[in-house]
Short mmCIF file of C-alpha atoms in Angstrom, two decimals:
data_model
loop_
_atom_site.label_atom_id
_atom_site.label_comp_id
_atom_site.label_asym_id
_atom_site.label_seq_id
_atom_site.Cartn_x
_atom_site.Cartn_y
_atom_site.Cartn_z
CA UNK P 140 4.15 -6.70 26.46
CA UNK P 141 5.60 -6.06 29.93
CA UNK P 142 3.91 -7.49 33.01
CA UNK P 143 4.32 -4.43 35.25
CA UNK P 144 1.55 -3.80 37.80
CA UNK P 145 -1.28 -1.43 37.03
CA UNK P 146 0.04 0.96 39.66
CA UNK P 147 3.00 1.82 37.43
CA UNK P 148 0.60 2.92 34.68
CA UNK P 149 -1.28 5.10 37.15
CA UNK P 150 1.96 6.87 38.10
CA UNK P 151 2.68 7.45 34.42
CA UNK P 152 -0.74 9.08 34.03
CA UNK P 153 -0.11 11.33 37.02
CA UNK P 154 3.31 12.28 35.68
CA UNK P 155 1.91 13.25 32.32
CA UNK P 156 -0.84 15.32 33.91
CA UNK P 157 1.77 17.11 35.98
CA UNK P 158 4.02 17.86 33.00
CA UNK P 159 1.37 18.33 30.36
CA UNK P 160 1.39 22.12 30.45
CA UNK P 161 5.15 22.56 30.25
CA UNK P 162 6.67 20.01 27.91
CA UNK P 163 6.06 17.79 24.95
CA UNK P 164 6.62 14.18 25.83
CA UNK P 165 7.57 11.34 23.58
CA UNK P 166 7.29 7.67 24.35
CA UNK P 167 6.64 4.23 23.05
CA UNK P 168 3.84 1.90 22.30
CA UNK P 169 4.56 -1.81 21.99
CA UNK P 170 7.05 -2.07 19.09
CA UNK P 171 5.34 0.87 17.36
CA UNK P 172 6.56 4.30 16.36
CA UNK P 173 4.25 7.05 17.63
CA UNK P 174 4.38 10.26 15.64
CA UNK P 175 2.06 12.89 17.00
CA UNK P 176 -0.67 14.16 19.24
CA UNK P 177 -2.45 17.50 18.77
CA UNK P 178 -1.28 20.03 16.22
CA UNK P 179 0.99 22.42 18.09
CA UNK P 180 -0.15 21.04 21.41
CA UNK P 181 1.30 18.90 24.14
CA UNK P 182 1.54 15.17 23.81
CA UNK P 183 -1.23 12.90 24.97
CA UNK P 184 -1.09 9.59 26.72
CA UNK P 185 -2.64 6.62 24.98
CA UNK P 186 -3.61 4.09 27.60
CA UNK P 187 -5.43 1.23 25.91
CA UNK P 188 -3.11 -1.74 25.59
CA UNK P 189 0.05 -0.02 26.85
CA UNK P 190 0.63 3.24 28.73
CA UNK P 191 2.15 5.03 25.79
CA UNK P 192 3.13 8.63 25.15
CA UNK P 193 2.99 10.24 21.72
CA UNK P 194 4.94 13.20 20.43
CA UNK P 195 3.16 16.46 19.63
CA UNK P 196 3.34 17.78 16.07
CA UNK P 197 6.81 19.18 15.67
CA UNK P 198 8.29 16.83 18.25
CA UNK P 199 10.66 14.03 17.39
CA UNK P 200 9.57 10.49 16.65
CA UNK P 201 10.17 7.91 19.34
CA UNK P 202 12.47 4.96 18.99
CA UNK P 203 11.11 1.48 19.01
CA UNK P 204 10.69 -0.57 22.15
CA UNK P 205 8.28 -2.39 24.40
CA UNK P 206 5.40 -0.81 26.25
CA UNK P 207 6.27 0.15 29.79
CA UNK P 208 3.07 -1.11 31.32
CA UNK P 209 -0.14 -2.91 30.63
CA UNK P 210 -2.02 0.35 30.39
CA UNK P 211 -5.06 1.81 32.05
CA UNK P 212 -8.11 0.86 30.07
CA UNK P 213 -10.80 3.44 29.64
CA UNK P 214 -8.90 6.48 30.93
CA UNK P 215 -10.46 9.43 29.19
CA UNK P 216 -13.26 7.31 27.78
CA UNK P 217 -13.81 6.45 24.16
CA UNK P 218 -12.36 9.45 22.37
CA UNK P 219 -10.05 11.01 24.93
CA UNK P 220 -9.92 14.39 26.60
CA UNK P 221 -9.01 17.67 25.00
CA UNK P 222 -7.73 16.31 21.69
CA UNK P 223 -7.48 18.78 18.85
CA UNK P 224 -5.37 21.32 17.03
CA UNK P 225 -3.53 23.67 19.35
CA UNK P 226 -4.69 21.81 22.45
CA UNK P 227 -3.41 18.97 24.54
CA UNK P 228 -3.99 15.62 22.89
CA UNK P 229 -5.23 14.34 26.22
CA UNK P 230 -5.71 10.85 27.54
CA UNK P 231 -7.11 8.61 24.87
CA UNK P 232 -8.96 5.46 25.85
CA UNK P 233 -10.05 2.45 23.85
CA UNK P 234 -7.00 2.39 21.59
CA UNK P 235 -6.46 6.14 21.47
CA UNK P 236 -9.56 7.24 19.55
CA UNK P 237 -9.99 11.00 19.41
CA UNK P 238 -9.63 14.02 17.18
CA UNK P 239 -5.85 13.73 16.95
CA UNK P 240 -4.75 10.15 17.62
CA UNK P 241 -1.07 9.31 17.36
CA UNK P 242 0.09 7.99 13.99
CA UNK P 243 2.39 4.99 13.96
CA UNK P 244 3.89 2.34 11.74
CA UNK P 245 3.27 -1.17 13.10
CA UNK P 246 5.88 -3.95 13.00
CA UNK P 247 6.45 -5.16 9.44
CA UNK P 248 8.06 -4.20 6.14
CA UNK P 249 7.51 -1.36 3.68
CA UNK P 250 8.58 -1.56 0.04
CA UNK P 251 8.75 1.45 -2.26
CA UNK P 252 10.36 2.61 -5.50
CA UNK P 253 12.36 5.75 -6.21
CA UNK P 254 13.07 7.34 -9.58
CA UNK P 255 13.61 10.63 -11.41
CA UNK P 256 10.83 9.91 -13.93
CA UNK P 257 9.00 6.71 -14.86
CA UNK P 258 10.24 6.86 -18.46
CA UNK P 259 13.87 7.28 -17.40
CA UNK P 260 14.03 3.64 -16.31
CA UNK P 261 16.21 4.54 -13.32
CA UNK P 262 13.86 3.10 -10.70
CA UNK P 263 15.42 1.72 -7.52
CA UNK P 264 13.56 -0.31 -4.89
CA UNK P 265 14.03 -0.56 -1.13
CA UNK P 266 12.57 -2.52 1.77
CA UNK P 267 12.24 -0.74 5.12
CA UNK P 268 11.93 -2.77 8.33
CA UNK P 269 9.87 -1.76 11.37
CA UNK P 270 10.35 -1.27 14.25
CA UNK P 271 13.51 0.68 13.64
CA UNK P 272 12.77 2.22 10.25
CA UNK P 273 15.90 0.59 8.80
CA UNK P 274 16.28 1.00 5.03
CA UNK P 275 17.68 -2.17 3.50
CA UNK P 276 20.08 -2.55 0.56
CA UNK P 277 18.95 -1.29 -2.83
CA UNK P 278 17.38 -4.28 -4.58
CA UNK P 279 18.56 -3.81 -8.18
CA UNK P 280 22.15 -4.28 -7.06
CA UNK P 281 21.32 -7.19 -4.75
CA UNK P 282 19.29 -9.14 -7.33
CA UNK P 283 20.80 -7.92 -10.63
CA UNK P 284 17.57 -6.49 -12.04
CA UNK P 285 16.78 -3.08 -13.56
CA UNK P 286 13.84 -0.68 -13.27
CA UNK P 287 11.77 -2.49 -10.61
CA UNK P 288 8.18 -1.35 -10.09
CA UNK P 289 5.14 -2.27 -7.99
CA UNK P 290 6.66 -4.61 -5.43
CA UNK P 291 4.20 -6.73 -3.40
CA UNK P 292 5.09 -8.95 -0.44
CA UNK P 293 4.11 -12.59 -0.15
CA UNK P 294 1.66 -13.22 2.72
CA UNK P 295 4.48 -14.41 5.00
CA UNK P 296 6.73 -11.46 4.08
CA UNK P 297 9.61 -13.68 2.94
CA UNK P 298 9.35 -12.92 -0.80
CA UNK P 299 8.65 -9.93 -3.00
CA UNK P 300 7.15 -10.10 -6.49
CA UNK P 301 8.12 -7.22 -8.79
CA UNK P 302 7.90 -6.13 -12.37
CA UNK P 303 11.43 -5.39 -13.60
CA UNK P 304 13.76 -5.47 -16.58
CA UNK P 305 16.29 -8.34 -16.58
CA UNK P 306 19.61 -7.06 -15.29
CA UNK P 307 22.32 -5.70 -17.56
CA UNK P 308 25.47 -3.71 -16.81
CA UNK P 309 24.76 -0.87 -16.89
CA UNK P 310 20.96 -0.77 -16.71
CA UNK P 311 19.27 0.84 -19.75
CA UNK P 312 19.05 4.64 -19.70
CA UNK P 313 15.35 4.58 -20.68
CA UNK P 314 12.50 2.21 -19.86
CA UNK P 315 11.37 -0.24 -22.52
CA UNK P 316 8.07 -1.53 -21.09
CA UNK P 317 8.11 -4.51 -23.45
CA UNK P 318 11.08 -5.82 -21.46
CA UNK P 319 9.29 -5.75 -18.10
CA UNK P 320 9.10 -9.26 -16.63
CA UNK P 321 7.95 -10.67 -13.28
CA UNK P 322 10.47 -11.83 -10.70
CA UNK P 323 10.02 -13.27 -7.20
CA UNK P 324 12.83 -12.13 -4.92
CA UNK P 325 13.77 -14.28 -1.92
CA UNK P 326 14.27 -11.57 0.70
CA UNK P 327 15.87 -13.95 3.18
CA UNK P 328 18.47 -15.29 0.73
CA UNK P 329 19.61 -12.61 -1.75
CA UNK P 330 20.37 -12.79 -4.63
CA UNK P 331 18.13 -15.86 -4.97
CA UNK P 332 15.09 -15.17 -7.16
CA UNK P 333 12.70 -16.85 -9.60
CA UNK P 334 11.82 -15.49 -13.02
CA UNK P 335 8.09 -15.93 -13.63
CA UNK P 336 7.72 -14.56 -17.19
CA UNK P 337 9.92 -14.45 -20.27
CA UNK P 338 8.36 -12.85 -23.35
CA UNK P 339 8.35 -9.69 -25.44
CA UNK P 340 5.27 -7.95 -24.02
CA UNK P 341 4.93 -6.01 -20.73
CA UNK P 342 4.32 -7.99 -17.54
CA UNK P 343 3.29 -5.60 -14.77
CA UNK P 344 1.24 -4.94 -11.61
CA UNK P 345 1.73 -8.30 -9.83
CA UNK P 346 -0.44 -9.14 -6.81
CA UNK P 347 -0.16 -12.13 -4.48
CA UNK P 348 -3.36 -13.89 -3.49
CA UNK P 349 -4.07 -13.66 0.27
CA UNK P 350 -3.04 -17.32 0.73
CA UNK P 351 0.07 -16.93 -1.43
CA UNK P 352 -0.82 -19.75 -3.82
CA UNK P 353 -1.08 -17.64 -6.98
CA UNK P 354 -0.21 -14.28 -8.48
CA UNK P 355 -2.44 -12.06 -10.61
CA UNK P 356 -0.79 -9.63 -13.02
CA UNK P 357 -1.21 -7.61 -16.19
CA UNK P 358 0.24 -9.29 -19.28
CA UNK P 359 0.09 -7.44 -22.57
CA UNK P 360 -2.79 -5.36 -21.22
CA UNK P 361 -4.98 -8.10 -19.71
CA UNK P 362 -5.40 -9.97 -16.43
CA UNK P 363 -3.48 -13.21 -16.04
CA UNK P 364 -3.00 -15.75 -13.24
CA UNK P 365 0.04 -17.86 -12.38
CA UNK P 366 0.18 -20.55 -9.71
CA UNK P 367 3.22 -20.18 -7.47
CA UNK P 368 5.80 -22.99 -7.81
CA UNK P 369 4.40 -24.14 -11.18
CA UNK P 370 6.48 -23.92 -14.36
CA UNK P 371 7.16 -20.35 -15.60
CA UNK P 372 4.23 -18.50 -17.15
CA UNK P 373 3.44 -19.74 -20.66
CA UNK P 374 1.44 -17.32 -22.77
CA UNK P 375 0.91 -19.85 -25.55
CA UNK P 376 -0.60 -22.51 -23.26
CA UNK P 377 -2.57 -20.29 -20.99
CA UNK P 378 -5.69 -22.20 -19.90
CA UNK P 379 -4.32 -24.24 -17.02
CA UNK P 380 -5.98 -23.37 -13.67
CA UNK P 381 -3.07 -25.15 -11.97
CA UNK P 382 -0.40 -23.17 -13.81
CA UNK P 383 -0.66 -20.37 -16.38
CA UNK P 384 -4.15 -19.01 -16.95
CA UNK P 385 -5.36 -16.25 -19.28
CA UNK P 386 -8.85 -15.05 -18.43
CA UNK P 387 -11.36 -14.75 -21.25
CA UNK P 388 -11.64 -11.01 -21.94
CA UNK P 389 -11.47 -8.34 -24.59
CA UNK P 390 -11.78 -4.60 -25.03
CA UNK P 391 -9.88 -1.94 -23.10
CA UNK P 392 -6.74 -2.78 -21.10
CA UNK P 393 -7.08 -4.13 -17.55
CA UNK P 394 -4.65 -2.74 -15.00
CA UNK P 395 -3.63 -3.66 -11.46
CA UNK P 396 -5.75 -6.73 -10.69
CA UNK P 397 -6.23 -7.41 -6.96
CA UNK P 398 -8.00 -10.25 -5.17
CA UNK P 399 -9.74 -10.69 -1.83
CA UNK P 400 -9.69 -13.75 0.43
CA UNK P 401 -13.22 -14.55 -0.78
CA UNK P 402 -12.16 -14.72 -4.45
CA UNK P 403 -13.34 -11.28 -5.56
CA UNK P 404 -11.03 -9.90 -8.26
CA UNK P 405 -11.06 -6.18 -9.06
CA UNK P 406 -9.17 -4.30 -11.75
CA UNK P 407 -8.95 -0.91 -13.42
CA UNK P 408 -10.15 -0.69 -17.02
CA UNK P 409 -8.83 2.30 -18.94
CA UNK P 410 -7.05 3.29 -22.12
CA UNK P 411 -4.37 5.25 -20.25
CA UNK P 412 -3.80 7.34 -17.13
CA UNK P 413 -5.79 10.25 -18.54
CA UNK P 414 -8.88 8.28 -19.52
CA UNK P 415 -12.01 10.02 -18.17
CA UNK P 416 -13.91 6.78 -18.73
CA UNK P 417 -11.49 4.72 -16.66
CA UNK P 418 -13.41 2.72 -14.05
CA UNK P 419 -12.98 -0.22 -11.67
CA UNK P 420 -14.70 -3.56 -12.24
CA UNK P 421 -14.86 -6.73 -10.16
CA UNK P 422 -15.63 -10.37 -10.93
CA UNK P 423 -15.76 -13.71 -9.17
CA UNK P 424 -12.51 -15.65 -9.55
CA UNK P 425 -14.40 -18.93 -9.92
CA UNK P 426 -16.33 -17.48 -12.89
CA UNK P 427 -13.08 -16.40 -14.51
CA UNK P 428 -11.48 -19.80 -14.06
CA UNK P 429 -14.61 -21.38 -15.55
CA UNK P 430 -13.95 -19.50 -18.78
CA UNK P 431 -16.61 -16.81 -18.48
CA UNK P 432 -15.87 -13.50 -20.22
CA UNK P 433 -14.73 -11.20 -17.39
CA UNK P 434 -15.06 -8.14 -19.64
CA UNK P 435 -18.77 -8.81 -20.15
CA UNK P 436 -21.16 -6.91 -17.88
CA UNK P 437 -23.05 -10.17 -17.46
CA UNK P 438 -20.12 -11.56 -15.46
CA UNK P 439 -18.73 -8.54 -13.64
CA UNK P 440 -19.73 -5.67 -11.33
CA UNK P 441 -19.23 -2.07 -12.39
CA UNK P 442 -17.90 -1.28 -8.93
CA UNK P 443 -16.48 2.26 -9.19
CA UNK P 444 -17.98 4.55 -11.79
CA UNK P 445 -17.82 8.35 -11.77
CA UNK P 446 -18.89 10.05 -15.00
CA UNK P 447 -15.97 11.71 -16.83
CA UNK P 448 -13.65 10.97 -13.89
CA UNK P 449 -10.71 8.59 -13.96
CA UNK P 450 -10.96 5.89 -11.24
CA UNK P 451 -7.81 3.82 -10.81
CA UNK P 452 -5.32 1.82 -8.72
CA UNK P 453 -7.58 -0.51 -6.70
CA UNK P 454 -6.24 -1.98 -3.45
CA UNK P 455 -8.14 -4.52 -1.36
CA UNK P 456 -7.76 -4.39 2.42
CA UNK P 457 -10.84 -6.00 3.95
CA UNK P 458 -13.42 -4.75 4.58
CA UNK P 459 -12.59 -2.03 2.01
CA UNK P 460 -11.64 -1.48 -1.60
CA UNK P 461 -9.35 1.57 -1.77
CA UNK P 462 -8.84 3.48 -5.02
CA UNK P 463 -7.50 6.72 -6.52
CA UNK P 464 -9.66 9.12 -8.54
CA UNK P 465 -9.75 12.58 -10.04
CA UNK P 466 -11.44 15.21 -7.87
CA UNK P 467 -13.30 16.80 -10.79
CA UNK P 468 -13.55 16.17 -14.56
CA UNK P 469 -11.92 19.48 -15.53
CA UNK P 470 -8.16 19.83 -15.92
CA UNK P 471 -5.77 20.10 -14.21
CA UNK P 472 -6.56 16.63 -12.91
CA UNK P 473 -5.69 16.24 -9.24
CA UNK P 474 -5.98 12.85 -7.55
CA UNK P 475 -7.37 11.96 -4.16
CA UNK P 476 -8.19 8.71 -2.35
CA UNK P 477 -11.51 7.04 -1.68
CA UNK P 478 -12.72 3.66 -0.46
CA UNK P 479 -15.90 1.63 -0.52
CA UNK P 480 -17.05 -1.46 1.34
CA UNK P 481 -16.36 -4.78 -0.38
CA UNK P 482 -19.76 -5.90 0.82
CA UNK P 483 -21.44 -2.98 -0.99
CA UNK P 484 -19.25 -2.11 -3.97
CA UNK P 485 -21.83 0.10 -5.66
CA UNK P 486 -22.70 1.89 -2.41
CA UNK P 487 -21.54 5.26 -1.14
CA UNK P 488 -17.81 6.02 -1.43
CA UNK P 489 -15.91 7.46 1.52
CA UNK P 490 -13.23 10.11 0.96
CA UNK P 491 -9.98 10.33 2.91
CA UNK P 492 -10.33 12.88 5.69
CA UNK P 493 -6.70 13.97 5.31
CA UNK P 494 -7.16 14.90 1.62
CA UNK P 495 -7.94 18.47 2.61
CA UNK P 496 -6.10 20.52 -0.06
CA UNK P 497 -7.92 20.48 -3.43
CA UNK P 498 -4.69 21.45 -5.20
CA UNK P 499 -2.63 18.63 -3.72
CA UNK P 500 -2.46 15.11 -5.10
CA UNK P 501 -3.10 12.11 -2.85
CA UNK P 502 -2.93 8.62 -4.34
CA UNK P 503 -2.07 4.92 -4.02
CA UNK P 504 -3.20 4.28 -0.45
CA UNK P 505 -2.05 0.96 1.00
CA UNK P 506 -3.25 -0.35 4.34
CA UNK P 507 -0.73 -0.74 7.16
CA UNK P 508 -2.86 -3.54 8.57
CA UNK P 509 -3.91 -1.71 11.75
CA UNK P 510 -7.31 -0.03 11.82
CA UNK P 511 -7.55 2.81 9.29
CA UNK P 512 -3.80 3.43 9.01
CA UNK P 513 -2.53 3.82 5.44
CA UNK P 514 0.67 4.77 3.65
CA UNK P 515 0.14 6.87 0.52
CA UNK P 516 1.90 9.03 -2.07
CA UNK P 517 1.50 12.79 -2.24
CA UNK P 518 3.20 16.02 -3.24
CA UNK P 519 1.95 17.61 -0.01
CA UNK P 520 4.80 19.49 1.66
CA UNK P 521 7.14 16.87 0.32
CA UNK P 522 10.80 16.94 -0.55
CA UNK P 523 10.25 15.78 -4.11
CA UNK P 524 7.53 15.48 -6.72
CA UNK P 525 6.05 12.50 -4.91
CA UNK P 526 6.75 11.40 -1.35
CA UNK P 527 5.34 8.87 1.10
CA UNK P 528 3.12 9.76 4.05
CA UNK P 529 1.28 7.96 6.83
CA UNK P 530 -2.26 8.84 7.86
CA UNK P 531 -5.40 7.52 9.45
CA UNK P 532 -7.96 7.36 6.63
CA UNK P 533 -10.64 8.90 8.82
CA UNK P 534 -8.33 11.48 10.43
CA UNK P 535 -7.12 14.83 9.10
CA UNK P 536 -3.50 14.50 10.14
CA UNK P 537 -0.76 12.99 8.00
CA UNK P 538 2.96 12.65 8.58
CA UNK P 539 5.96 12.17 6.32
CA UNK P 540 7.32 8.64 6.35
CA UNK P 541 10.65 10.27 7.23
CA UNK P 542 9.29 10.78 10.74
CA UNK P 543 9.36 6.99 11.10
CA UNK P 544 12.16 6.01 8.69
CA UNK P 545 14.52 8.94 8.07
CA UNK P 546 15.93 9.07 4.56
CA UNK P 547 13.04 7.49 2.64
CA UNK P 548 11.71 10.72 1.08
CA UNK P 549 14.22 12.59 -1.10
CA UNK P 550 14.23 15.10 -3.95
CA UNK P 551 13.29 12.23 -6.30
CA UNK P 552 9.90 10.54 -6.60
CA UNK P 553 9.07 7.97 -3.91
CA UNK P 554 6.02 5.97 -4.96
CA UNK P 555 4.48 2.51 -5.19
CA UNK P 556 4.40 1.76 -1.46
CA UNK P 557 3.14 -1.61 -0.20
CA UNK P 558 3.22 -3.00 3.34
CA UNK P 559 3.52 -6.36 5.03
CA UNK P 560 2.17 -6.40 8.58
CA UNK P 561 4.11 -8.75 10.85
CA UNK P 562 1.98 -11.22 12.82
CA UNK P 563 1.74 -10.71 16.59
CA UNK P 564 4.54 -12.22 18.62
CA UNK P 565 3.61 -15.48 20.33
CA UNK P 566 2.42 -15.10 23.91
CA UNK P 567 5.00 -16.59 26.33
#
């Protein structure tokens, strides 16, 4: 952050007030893209932490850069002045809280997949770097893999674990799920990668632990654990807590296991993606490693349960568990996003404020690591069947990811987004 005197920030405030009625302004926050202020209104000035200007809806996104001043704390108070649709976004204090705060993508990396249909097996995967919104090389060509899905970054952002089909030339024209294996891609040294699994049953939905020491995944329908840097996963010798471990479980398939930094593991249990009895359960990792049956209600929490409604795709971003669910039991089934506190899993769920259209699907929210900011998939005003958007979970506005990284959303499906938030730069 720049060390300019506070007076400079004051002049910026005066300049914005003078121009506010005649022009939309765009500007920069520290290494962040700012997307919007009020709907149809003039841009507002966010002053907590850096005297920043955000573009009004319909304006262009700013380019990345450093904040121009230290900011004027408290201007406009907690919540800002005049924010709202059709009005000036105003001067937001205390981090820009208000009715229409600017949306941004913090420094880090976004991974997503693109395909025509899931069954076609033509999935491609990309990593997008911020600030800059630069789309990197397509990963199947770089690492000689086919049909990559559900990429997740390691905690330090240097590696990516994916489910993919071992590379052939050309890649298969349809997806054979039994050929899906886990690979860890070294993002700093392509095409270097490690193959984690090698068997004839599907290996999917990998998830790094918060400390990066192990990976949870779905193997042949059930939750498994593999310790990073141990020998490749061995399904026939699968009771080693220091290597390959198969949790004691039975019954319906377990999908997309995720784990918190306190050792809480949550997963979706369902027969398929149209299972009205599909719910989300959680258990203590230590209990699972001790051999307790994680499919028994004596050893797990029935965390998310809506009668005759499919609950799916858990994501942990403390202090919340995010998930996707049907709006109502009756067809056609339309998804939207909810979350609940990890500290009160059976408590009241909170719905996304931006999920305003009951006929539009919203799903697979993933935290951007800053406040309530999430990236999610939706068919809302998109270019294809599924596209990526950015929103504040508790705000009604959402923006296409193309406003921050042009070229991500296309006429194909863009789905499966995950984000790695870069750590703050060291203070000089």
